Coordinates of C-alpha atoms and ligand atoms in Angstrom, one line a residue:
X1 CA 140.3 79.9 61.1
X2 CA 142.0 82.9 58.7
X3 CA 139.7 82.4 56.2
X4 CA 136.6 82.9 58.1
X5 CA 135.9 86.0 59.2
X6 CA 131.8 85.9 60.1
X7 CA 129.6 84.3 60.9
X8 CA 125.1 84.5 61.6
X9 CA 122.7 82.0 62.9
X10 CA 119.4 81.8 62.1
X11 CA 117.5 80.7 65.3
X12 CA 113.8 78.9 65.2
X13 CA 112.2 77.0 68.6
X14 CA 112.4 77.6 72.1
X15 CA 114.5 79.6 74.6
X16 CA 116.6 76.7 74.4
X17 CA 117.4 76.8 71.2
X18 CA 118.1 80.9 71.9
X19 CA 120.4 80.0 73.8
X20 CA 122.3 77.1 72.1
X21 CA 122.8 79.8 69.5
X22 CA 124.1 82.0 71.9
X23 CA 126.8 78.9 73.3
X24 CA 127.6 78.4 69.4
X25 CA 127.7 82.4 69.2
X26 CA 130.1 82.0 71.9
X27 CA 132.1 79.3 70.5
X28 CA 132.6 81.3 66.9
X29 CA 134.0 84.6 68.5
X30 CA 136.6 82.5 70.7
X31 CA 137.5 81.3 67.4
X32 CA 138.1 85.3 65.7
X33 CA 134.7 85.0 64.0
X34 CA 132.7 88.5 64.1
X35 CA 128.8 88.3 63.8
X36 CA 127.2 90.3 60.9
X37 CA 123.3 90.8 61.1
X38 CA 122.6 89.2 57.5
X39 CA 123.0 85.7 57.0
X40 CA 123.8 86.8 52.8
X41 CA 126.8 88.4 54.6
X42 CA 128.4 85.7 56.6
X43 CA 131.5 83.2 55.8
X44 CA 129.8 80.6 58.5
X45 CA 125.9 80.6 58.5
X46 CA 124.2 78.3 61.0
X47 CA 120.4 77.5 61.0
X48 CA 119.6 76.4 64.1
X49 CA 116.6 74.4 63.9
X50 CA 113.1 73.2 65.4
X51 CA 110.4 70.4 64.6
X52 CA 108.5 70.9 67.3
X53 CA 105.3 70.8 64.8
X54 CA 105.2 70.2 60.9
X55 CA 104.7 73.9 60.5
X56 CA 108.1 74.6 62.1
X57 CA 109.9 71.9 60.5
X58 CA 108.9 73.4 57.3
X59 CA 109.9 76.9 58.1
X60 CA 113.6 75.7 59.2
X61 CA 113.7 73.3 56.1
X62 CA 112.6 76.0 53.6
X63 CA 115.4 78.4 55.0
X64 CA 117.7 75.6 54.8
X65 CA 117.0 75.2 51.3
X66 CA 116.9 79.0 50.2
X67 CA 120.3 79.6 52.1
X68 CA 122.2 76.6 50.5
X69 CA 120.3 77.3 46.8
X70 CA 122.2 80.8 47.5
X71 CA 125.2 79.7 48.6
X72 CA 127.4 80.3 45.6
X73 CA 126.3 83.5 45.3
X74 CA 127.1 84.5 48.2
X75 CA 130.0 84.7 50.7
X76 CA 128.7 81.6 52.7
X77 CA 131.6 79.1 53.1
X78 CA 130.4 77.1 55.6
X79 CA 126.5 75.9 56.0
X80 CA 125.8 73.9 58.9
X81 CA 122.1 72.9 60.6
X82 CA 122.3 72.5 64.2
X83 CA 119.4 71.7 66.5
X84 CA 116.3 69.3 66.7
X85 CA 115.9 69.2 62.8
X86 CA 119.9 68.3 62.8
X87 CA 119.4 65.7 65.8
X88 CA 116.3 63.8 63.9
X89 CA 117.5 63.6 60.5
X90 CA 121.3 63.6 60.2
X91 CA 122.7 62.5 57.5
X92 CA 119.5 62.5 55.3
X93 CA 119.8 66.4 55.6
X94 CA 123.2 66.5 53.7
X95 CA 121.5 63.9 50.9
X96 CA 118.7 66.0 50.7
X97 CA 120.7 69.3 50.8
X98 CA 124.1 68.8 48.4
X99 CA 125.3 72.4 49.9
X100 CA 124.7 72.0 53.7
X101 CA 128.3 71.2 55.0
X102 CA 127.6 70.3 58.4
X103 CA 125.1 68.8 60.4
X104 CA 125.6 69.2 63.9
X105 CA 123.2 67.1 66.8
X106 CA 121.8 69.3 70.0
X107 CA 124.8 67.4 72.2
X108 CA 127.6 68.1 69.9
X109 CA 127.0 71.5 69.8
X110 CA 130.4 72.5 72.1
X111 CA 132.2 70.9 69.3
X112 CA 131.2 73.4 66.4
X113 CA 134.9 75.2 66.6
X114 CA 136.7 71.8 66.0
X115 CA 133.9 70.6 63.3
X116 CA 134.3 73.8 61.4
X117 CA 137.7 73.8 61.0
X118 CA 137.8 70.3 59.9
X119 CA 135.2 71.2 57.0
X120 CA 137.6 73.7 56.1
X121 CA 140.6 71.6 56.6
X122 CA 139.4 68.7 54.7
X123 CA 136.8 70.1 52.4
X124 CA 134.4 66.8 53.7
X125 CA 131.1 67.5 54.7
X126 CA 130.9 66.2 58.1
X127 CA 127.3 64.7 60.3
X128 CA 128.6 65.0 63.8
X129 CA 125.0 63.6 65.4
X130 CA 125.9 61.7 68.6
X131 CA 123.6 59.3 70.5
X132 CA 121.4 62.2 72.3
X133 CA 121.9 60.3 75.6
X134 CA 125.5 60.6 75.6
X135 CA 125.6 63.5 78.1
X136 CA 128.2 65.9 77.1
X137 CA 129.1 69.2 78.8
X138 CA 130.8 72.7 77.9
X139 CA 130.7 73.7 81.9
X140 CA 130.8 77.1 81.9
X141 CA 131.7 78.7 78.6
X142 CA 131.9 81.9 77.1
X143 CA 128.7 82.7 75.6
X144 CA 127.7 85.5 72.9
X145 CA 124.7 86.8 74.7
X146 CA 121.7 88.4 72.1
X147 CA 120.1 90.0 74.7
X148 CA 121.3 92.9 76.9
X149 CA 119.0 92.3 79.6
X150 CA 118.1 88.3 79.4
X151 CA 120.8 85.9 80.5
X152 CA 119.4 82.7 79.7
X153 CA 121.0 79.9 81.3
X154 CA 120.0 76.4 80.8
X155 CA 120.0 74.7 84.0
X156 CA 119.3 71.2 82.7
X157 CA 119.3 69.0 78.8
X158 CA 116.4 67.0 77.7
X159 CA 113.3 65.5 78.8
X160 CA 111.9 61.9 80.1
X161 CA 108.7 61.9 79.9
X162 CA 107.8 60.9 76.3
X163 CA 104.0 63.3 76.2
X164 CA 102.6 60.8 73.2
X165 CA 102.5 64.0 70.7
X166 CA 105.8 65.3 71.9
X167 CA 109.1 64.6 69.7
X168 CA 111.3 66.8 72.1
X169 CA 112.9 63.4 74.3
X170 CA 113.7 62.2 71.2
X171 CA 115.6 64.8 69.9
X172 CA 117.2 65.9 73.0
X173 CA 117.8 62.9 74.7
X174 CA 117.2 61.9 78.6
X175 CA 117.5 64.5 81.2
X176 CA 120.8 65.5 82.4
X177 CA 120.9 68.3 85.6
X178 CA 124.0 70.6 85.2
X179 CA 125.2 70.9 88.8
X180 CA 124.1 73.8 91.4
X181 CA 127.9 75.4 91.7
X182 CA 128.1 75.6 87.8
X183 CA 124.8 77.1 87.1
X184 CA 125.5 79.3 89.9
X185 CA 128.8 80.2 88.6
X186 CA 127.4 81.2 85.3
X187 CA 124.3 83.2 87.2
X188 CA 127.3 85.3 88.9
X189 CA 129.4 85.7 85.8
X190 CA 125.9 87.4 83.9
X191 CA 125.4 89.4 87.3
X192 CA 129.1 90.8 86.4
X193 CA 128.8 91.5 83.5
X194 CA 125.7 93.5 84.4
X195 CA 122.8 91.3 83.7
X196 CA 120.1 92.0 86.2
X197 CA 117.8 89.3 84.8
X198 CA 118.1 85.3 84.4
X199 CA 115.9 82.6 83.6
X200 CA 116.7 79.4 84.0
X201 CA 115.7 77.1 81.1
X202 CA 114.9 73.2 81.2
X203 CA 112.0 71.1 79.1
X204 CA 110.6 70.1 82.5
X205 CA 112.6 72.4 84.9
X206 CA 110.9 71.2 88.1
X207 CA 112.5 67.5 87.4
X208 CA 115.6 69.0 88.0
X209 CA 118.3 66.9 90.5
X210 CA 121.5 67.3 91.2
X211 CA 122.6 64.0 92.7
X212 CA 125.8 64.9 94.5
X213 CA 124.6 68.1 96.3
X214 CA 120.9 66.5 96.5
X215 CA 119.1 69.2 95.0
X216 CA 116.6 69.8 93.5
X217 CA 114.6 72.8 91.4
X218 CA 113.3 74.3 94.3
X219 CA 117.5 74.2 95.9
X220 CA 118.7 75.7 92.9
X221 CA 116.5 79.0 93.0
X222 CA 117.6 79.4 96.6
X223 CA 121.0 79.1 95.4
X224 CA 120.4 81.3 92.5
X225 CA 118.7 83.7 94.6
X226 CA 121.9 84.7 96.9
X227 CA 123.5 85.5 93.8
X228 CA 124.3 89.6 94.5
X229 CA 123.2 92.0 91.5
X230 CA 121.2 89.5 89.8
X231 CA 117.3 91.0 90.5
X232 CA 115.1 88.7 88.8
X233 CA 114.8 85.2 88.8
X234 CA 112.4 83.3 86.1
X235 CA 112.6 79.9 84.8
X236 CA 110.4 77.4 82.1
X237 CA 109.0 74.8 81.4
X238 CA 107.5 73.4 84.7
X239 CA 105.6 70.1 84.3
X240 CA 102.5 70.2 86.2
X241 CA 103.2 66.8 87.3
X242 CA 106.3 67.8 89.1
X243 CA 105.0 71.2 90.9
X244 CA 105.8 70.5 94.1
X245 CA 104.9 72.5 97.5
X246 CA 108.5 73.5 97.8
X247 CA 108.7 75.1 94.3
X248 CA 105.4 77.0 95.6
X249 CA 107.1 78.5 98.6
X250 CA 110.1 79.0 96.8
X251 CA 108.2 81.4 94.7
X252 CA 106.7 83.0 97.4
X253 CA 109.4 83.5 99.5
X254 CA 112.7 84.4 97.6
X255 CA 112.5 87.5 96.9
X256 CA 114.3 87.6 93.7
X257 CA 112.1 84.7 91.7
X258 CA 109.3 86.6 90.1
X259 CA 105.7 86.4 90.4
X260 CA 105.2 84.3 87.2
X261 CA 104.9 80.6 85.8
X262 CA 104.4 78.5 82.2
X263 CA 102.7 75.7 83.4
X264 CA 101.6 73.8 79.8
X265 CA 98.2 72.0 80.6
X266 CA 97.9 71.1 76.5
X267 CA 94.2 69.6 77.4
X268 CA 90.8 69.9 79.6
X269 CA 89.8 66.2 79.4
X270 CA 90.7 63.6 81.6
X271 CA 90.3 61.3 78.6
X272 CA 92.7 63.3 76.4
X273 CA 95.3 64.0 79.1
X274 CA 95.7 60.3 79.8
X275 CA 96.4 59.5 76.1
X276 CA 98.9 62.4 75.9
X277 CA 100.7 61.0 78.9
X278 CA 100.7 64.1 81.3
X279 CA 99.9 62.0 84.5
X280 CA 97.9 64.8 86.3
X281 CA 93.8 65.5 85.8
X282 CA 91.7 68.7 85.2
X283 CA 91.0 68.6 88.5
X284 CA 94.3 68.3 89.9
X285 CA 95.5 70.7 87.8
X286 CA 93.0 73.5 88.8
X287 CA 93.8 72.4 92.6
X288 CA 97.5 73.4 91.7
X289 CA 96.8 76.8 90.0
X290 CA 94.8 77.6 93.8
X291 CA 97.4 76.4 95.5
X292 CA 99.9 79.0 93.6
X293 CA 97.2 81.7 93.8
X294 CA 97.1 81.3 97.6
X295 CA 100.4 81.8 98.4
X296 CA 101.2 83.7 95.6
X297 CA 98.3 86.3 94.8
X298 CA 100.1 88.1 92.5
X299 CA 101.3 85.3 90.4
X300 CA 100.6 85.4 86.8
X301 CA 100.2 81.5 84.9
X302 CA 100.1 81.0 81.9
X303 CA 99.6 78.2 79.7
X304 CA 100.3 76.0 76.2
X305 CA 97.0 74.1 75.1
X306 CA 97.0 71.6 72.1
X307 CA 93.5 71.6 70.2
X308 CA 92.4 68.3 67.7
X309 CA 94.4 65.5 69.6
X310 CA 93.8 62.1 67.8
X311 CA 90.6 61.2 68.8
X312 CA 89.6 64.6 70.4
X313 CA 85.7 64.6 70.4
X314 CA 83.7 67.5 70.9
X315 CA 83.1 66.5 74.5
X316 CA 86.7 66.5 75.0
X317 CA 87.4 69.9 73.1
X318 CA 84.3 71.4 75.6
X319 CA 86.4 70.4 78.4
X320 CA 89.2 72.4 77.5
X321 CA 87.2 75.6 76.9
X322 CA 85.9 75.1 79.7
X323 CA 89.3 74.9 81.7
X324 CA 90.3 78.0 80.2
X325 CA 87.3 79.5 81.6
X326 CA 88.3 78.5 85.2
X327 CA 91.5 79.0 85.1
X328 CA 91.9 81.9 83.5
X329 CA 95.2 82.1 82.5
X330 CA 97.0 85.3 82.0
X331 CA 97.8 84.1 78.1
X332 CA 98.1 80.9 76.4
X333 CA 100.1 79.3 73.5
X334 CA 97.6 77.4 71.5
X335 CA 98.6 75.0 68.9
X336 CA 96.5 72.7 66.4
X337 CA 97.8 68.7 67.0
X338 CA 100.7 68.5 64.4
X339 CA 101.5 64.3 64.1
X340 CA 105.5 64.1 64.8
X341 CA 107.0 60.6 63.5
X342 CA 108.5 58.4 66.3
X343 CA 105.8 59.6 68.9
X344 CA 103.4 57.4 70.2
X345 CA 100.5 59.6 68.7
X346 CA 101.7 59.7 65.4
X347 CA 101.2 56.2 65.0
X348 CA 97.3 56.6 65.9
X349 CA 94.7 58.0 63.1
X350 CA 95.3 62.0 63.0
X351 CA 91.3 62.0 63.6
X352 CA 90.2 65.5 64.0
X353 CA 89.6 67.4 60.4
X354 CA 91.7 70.0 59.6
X355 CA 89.1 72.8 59.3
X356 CA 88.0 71.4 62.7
X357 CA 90.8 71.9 64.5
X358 CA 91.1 75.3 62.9
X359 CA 87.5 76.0 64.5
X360 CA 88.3 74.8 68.0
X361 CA 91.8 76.6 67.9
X362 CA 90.1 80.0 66.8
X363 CA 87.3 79.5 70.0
X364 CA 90.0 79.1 72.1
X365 CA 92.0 82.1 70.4
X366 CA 88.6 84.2 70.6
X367 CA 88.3 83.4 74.7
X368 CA 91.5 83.9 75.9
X369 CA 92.0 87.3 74.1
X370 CA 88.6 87.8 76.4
X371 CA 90.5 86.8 79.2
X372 CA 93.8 88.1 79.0
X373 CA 92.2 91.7 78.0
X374 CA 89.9 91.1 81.3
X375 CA 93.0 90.3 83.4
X376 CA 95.0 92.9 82.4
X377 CA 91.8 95.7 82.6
X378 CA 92.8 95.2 86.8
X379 CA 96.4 96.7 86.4
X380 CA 95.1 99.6 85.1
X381 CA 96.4 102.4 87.2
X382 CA 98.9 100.5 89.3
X383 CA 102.5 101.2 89.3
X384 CA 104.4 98.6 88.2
X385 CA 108.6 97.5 89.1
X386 CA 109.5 97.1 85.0
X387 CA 112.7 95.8 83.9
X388 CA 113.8 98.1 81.0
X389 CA 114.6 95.5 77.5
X390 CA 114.5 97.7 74.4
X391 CA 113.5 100.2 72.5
X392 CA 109.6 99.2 71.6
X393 CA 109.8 97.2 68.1
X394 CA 107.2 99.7 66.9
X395 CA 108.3 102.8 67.5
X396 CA 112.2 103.8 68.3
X397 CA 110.6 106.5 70.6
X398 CA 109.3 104.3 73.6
X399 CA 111.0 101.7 75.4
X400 CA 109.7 98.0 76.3
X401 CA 110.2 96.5 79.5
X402 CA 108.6 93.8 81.4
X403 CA 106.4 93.5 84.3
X404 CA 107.7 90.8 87.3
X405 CA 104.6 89.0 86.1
X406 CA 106.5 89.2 82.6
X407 CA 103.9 91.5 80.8
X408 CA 105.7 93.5 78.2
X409 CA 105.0 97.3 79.0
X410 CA 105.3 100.1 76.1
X411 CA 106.1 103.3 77.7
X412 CA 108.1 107.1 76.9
X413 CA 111.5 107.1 78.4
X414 CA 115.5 107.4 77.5
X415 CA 117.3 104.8 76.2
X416 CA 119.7 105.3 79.2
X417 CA 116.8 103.3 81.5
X418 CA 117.3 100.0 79.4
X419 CA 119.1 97.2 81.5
X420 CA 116.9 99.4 85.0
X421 CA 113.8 98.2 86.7
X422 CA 112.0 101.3 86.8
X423 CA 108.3 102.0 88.1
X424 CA 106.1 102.7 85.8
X425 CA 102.1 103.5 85.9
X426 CA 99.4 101.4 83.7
X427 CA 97.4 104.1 81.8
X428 CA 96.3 101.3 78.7
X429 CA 96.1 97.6 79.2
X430 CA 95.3 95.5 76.2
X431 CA 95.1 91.5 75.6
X432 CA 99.4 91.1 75.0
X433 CA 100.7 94.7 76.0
X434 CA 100.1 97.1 79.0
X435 CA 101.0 100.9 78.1
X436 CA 101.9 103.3 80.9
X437 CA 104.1 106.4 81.9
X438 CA 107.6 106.9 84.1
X439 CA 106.0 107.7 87.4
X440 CA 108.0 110.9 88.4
X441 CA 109.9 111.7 91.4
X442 CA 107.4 113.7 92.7
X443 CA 105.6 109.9 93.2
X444 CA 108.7 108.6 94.9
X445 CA 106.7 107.9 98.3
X446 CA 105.0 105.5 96.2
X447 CA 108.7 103.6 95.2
X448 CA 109.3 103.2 99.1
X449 CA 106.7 100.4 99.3
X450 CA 107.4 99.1 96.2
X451 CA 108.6 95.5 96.8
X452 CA 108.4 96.2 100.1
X453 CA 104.9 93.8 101.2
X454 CA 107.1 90.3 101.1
X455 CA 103.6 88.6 102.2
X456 CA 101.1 87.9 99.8
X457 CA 101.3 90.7 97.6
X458 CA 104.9 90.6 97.2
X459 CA 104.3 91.6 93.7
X460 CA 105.7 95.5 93.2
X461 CA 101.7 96.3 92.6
X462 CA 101.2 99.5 93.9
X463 CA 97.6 100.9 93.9
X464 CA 97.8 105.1 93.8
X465 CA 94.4 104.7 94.7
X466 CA 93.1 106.9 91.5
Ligands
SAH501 N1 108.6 71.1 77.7 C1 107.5 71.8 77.5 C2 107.0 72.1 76.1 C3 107.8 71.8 75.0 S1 107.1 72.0 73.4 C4 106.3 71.2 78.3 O1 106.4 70.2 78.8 O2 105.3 71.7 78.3 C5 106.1 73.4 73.5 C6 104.7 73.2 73.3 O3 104.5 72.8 71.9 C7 104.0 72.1 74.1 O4 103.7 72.5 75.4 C8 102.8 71.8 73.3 O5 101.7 72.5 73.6 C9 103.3 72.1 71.9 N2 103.5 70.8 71.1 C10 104.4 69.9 71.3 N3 104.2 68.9 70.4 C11 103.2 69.2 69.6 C12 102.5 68.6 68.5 N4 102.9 67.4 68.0 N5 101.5 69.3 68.0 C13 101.0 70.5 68.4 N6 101.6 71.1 69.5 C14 102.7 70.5 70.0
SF4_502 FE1 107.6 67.3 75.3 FE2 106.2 66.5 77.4 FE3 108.8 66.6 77.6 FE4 107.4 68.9 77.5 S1 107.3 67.3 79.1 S2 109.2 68.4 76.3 S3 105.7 68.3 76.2 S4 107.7 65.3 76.3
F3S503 FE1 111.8 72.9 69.0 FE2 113.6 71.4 69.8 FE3 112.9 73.4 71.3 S1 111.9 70.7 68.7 S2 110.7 73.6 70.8 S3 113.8 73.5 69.3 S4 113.5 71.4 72.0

């Protein structure tokens, strides 16, 4: 492509989307394109997009909008939307948007090279949005990773469990399981290139099978786990419903997985979590978050709760705050109810007032900052195993790294330690961040027993004792 020469991509939604952007990254460097960190700047911009509430949709469609108002300004050559916004509106986008020159569905996305070229080629503005259950696959491809530290791989493509609010199944089709030797082959191409960290990215990870080898989630992490270099091992989203023993003791036995899970619960009443379609109760879910404490003390869960559901009473809402109360959850995502057309919800009355929802999503807010800041008081004066990420986004003198748990931790240190786990000790904790110091090497008996308790505490916890 000798008339492009660069390219950005704007990025909204989950880690999936992250790392779509990255395969698409990938895909426009094979082709000679270089990235430049402003989209104004770029020959080929790509707004990779999310719906997974109104207030998302809007954010992607608004960007959409400025860039292509902008476009003749600017060097932009090519405008293309890719991702869930792409996948659920098509061709209507290109109507509604006379500048966007490509619209490009969450299964096509291995095509972009081939689609961009023939935009350029032709001059046609082109809707490549195939049915989201045709399952296509790059196999392992060459992929511009955005983090230095983070090598996401997704280990599986859409979800099959239609959750009445969700629009995620229908914008990225059935589930399709990549198989164990290519995941594994892309796990130990990141661990070559130095990556030290993966996590393994699905909508309902736990639901993952790969028929020929017969494996399933729990099989993969064991294979992922022999992979040599790579240290950590995370992975999201697990579906309650499908948290089985054997993912339990996977966690608790490989050494490599960390001591951490998203485990969405989205409600506290049995009422509410039989119309959403999540197939396990408030009871069973608080029987699985013992059985993960048990045999994994260490473990931090965490959580995504949905507030206002059609026909949420105030009974209903009660027993989600009081879920949160028992389960205290190390932090939670915590959305109003946003009705998605095509779900099953959206076609009930949005019942619950706006300012009400706004009122139950702020208690909610109000606790769990309680209760994270409460959990995180206990690390106080441990030493904890941190995977260097960054420089801190405040302040270019400190470095971030995360916790096995997968707290952030702020601390003082040289650049040089980014990509290391290093130990560091808790001196601040606060509701999202812990603060600490590099424990010297005069505190070097302490890194002998670090990661060295593979019962129970296997978490690199370390109490000094001060
Ligand atoms: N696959 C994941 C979540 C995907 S979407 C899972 O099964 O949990 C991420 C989160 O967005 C969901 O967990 C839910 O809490 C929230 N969400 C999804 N649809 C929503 C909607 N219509 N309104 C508000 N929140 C929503
Ligand atoms: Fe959406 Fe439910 Fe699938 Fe998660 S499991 S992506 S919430 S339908
Ligand atoms: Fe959004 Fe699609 Fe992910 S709707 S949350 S980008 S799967």
């Amino acid at each position: 492509m000798p008339s492009l020469r660069s390219y950005h991509i704007v990025t909204y939604g989950c880690q999936m989307n992250d790392n779509d952007s990255e395969i698409m990254a990938g895909i426009l460097e094979s082709k000679g394109l270089e990235y430049v960190p402003s989209a104004e700047d770029a020959d080929v911009v790509v707004v990779n997009t999310c719906v997974v509430r109104e207030g998302a949709e809007e954010r992607a469609l608004g960007r959409v909008a400025n860039l292509a108002s902008a476009k003749k300004r600017g060097n932009c050559k090519v405008l293309a939307i890719s991702g869930c916004m792409a996948q659920k509106d098509g061709e209507h986008l290109l109507k509604l948007l006379p500048n966007v020159d490509l619209v490009i569905g969450t299964r096509d996305l291995f095509k972009l090279g081939e689609l961009i070229e023939h935009v350029v080629v032709s001059g046609e503005r082109v809707v490549a949005v195939e049915d989201i259950d045709k399952p296509v696959f790059g196999g392992v491809q060459p992929v511009r990773r955005f983090s230095q530290v983070r090598g996401l791989v997704t280990v599986m493509y859409g979800c099959n469990n239609f959750c009445t609010f969700c629009i995620v199944p229908h914008t990225r089709g059935r589930e399709v399981s990549r198989p164990v030797a290519e995941v594994v082959e892309e796990v130990r191409r990141l661990a070559d290139e130095g990556y030290s960290e993966v996590v393994l990215l699905g909508q309902n990870v736990n639901s993952y099978y790969d028929k020929e080898k017969r494996a399933n989630f729990a099989d993969l992490l064991a294979a992922v786990n022999e992979v040599a270099g790579i240290k950590r091992i995370r992975f999201v989203t697990s579906h309650p419903k499908d948290c089985t023993r054997q993912l339990i003791e996977a966690i608790a036995t490989l050494d490599k997985v960390c001591e951490s899970i998203h485990l969405p619960v989205q409600a506290g009443s049995n009422r509410v979590l039989r119309r959403m379609k999540r197939f396990y109760t408030k009871e069973e879910y608080l029987n699985l978050l013992s059985s993960l404490r048990e045999r994994v003390p260490a473990i931090a869960i965490t959580t995504d709760i949905i507030v206002g559901f059609p026909d949420e009473t105030e009974q209903d809402f009660e027993e989600t705050y009081d879920l949160m109360e028992r389960a205290r959850w190390d932090s939670a995502f915590m959305f109003m109810y946003s009705p998605r057309p095509g779900t099953k919800a959206a076609e009930w009355i949005d019942s619950v007032p706006l300012e009400e929802k706004k009122r139950r999503l702020q208690r909610c807010i109000t606790l769990q900052e309680r209760i994270s800041t409460e959990i995180n008081a206990q690390l106080l004066g441990t030493v904890q195993s941190v995977l260097v990420e960054s420089v801190s986004k405040k302040s270019e003198a400190q470095l971030m790294g995360r916790t096995r748990s997968d707290k952030a931790v702020v601390f003082t240190g040289p650049t040089s330690l980014i990509g290391q786990e290093v130990n560091v000790r808790i001196t601040e904790t606060f509701a999202h961040t812990l603060r600490g110091v590099l424990v010297s090497r005069g505190e070097s008996s302490f890194d002998a027993r670090v990661g060295s308790d593979k019962n129970g505490r296997r978490e690199t916890i370390v109490k000094l004792g001060i």
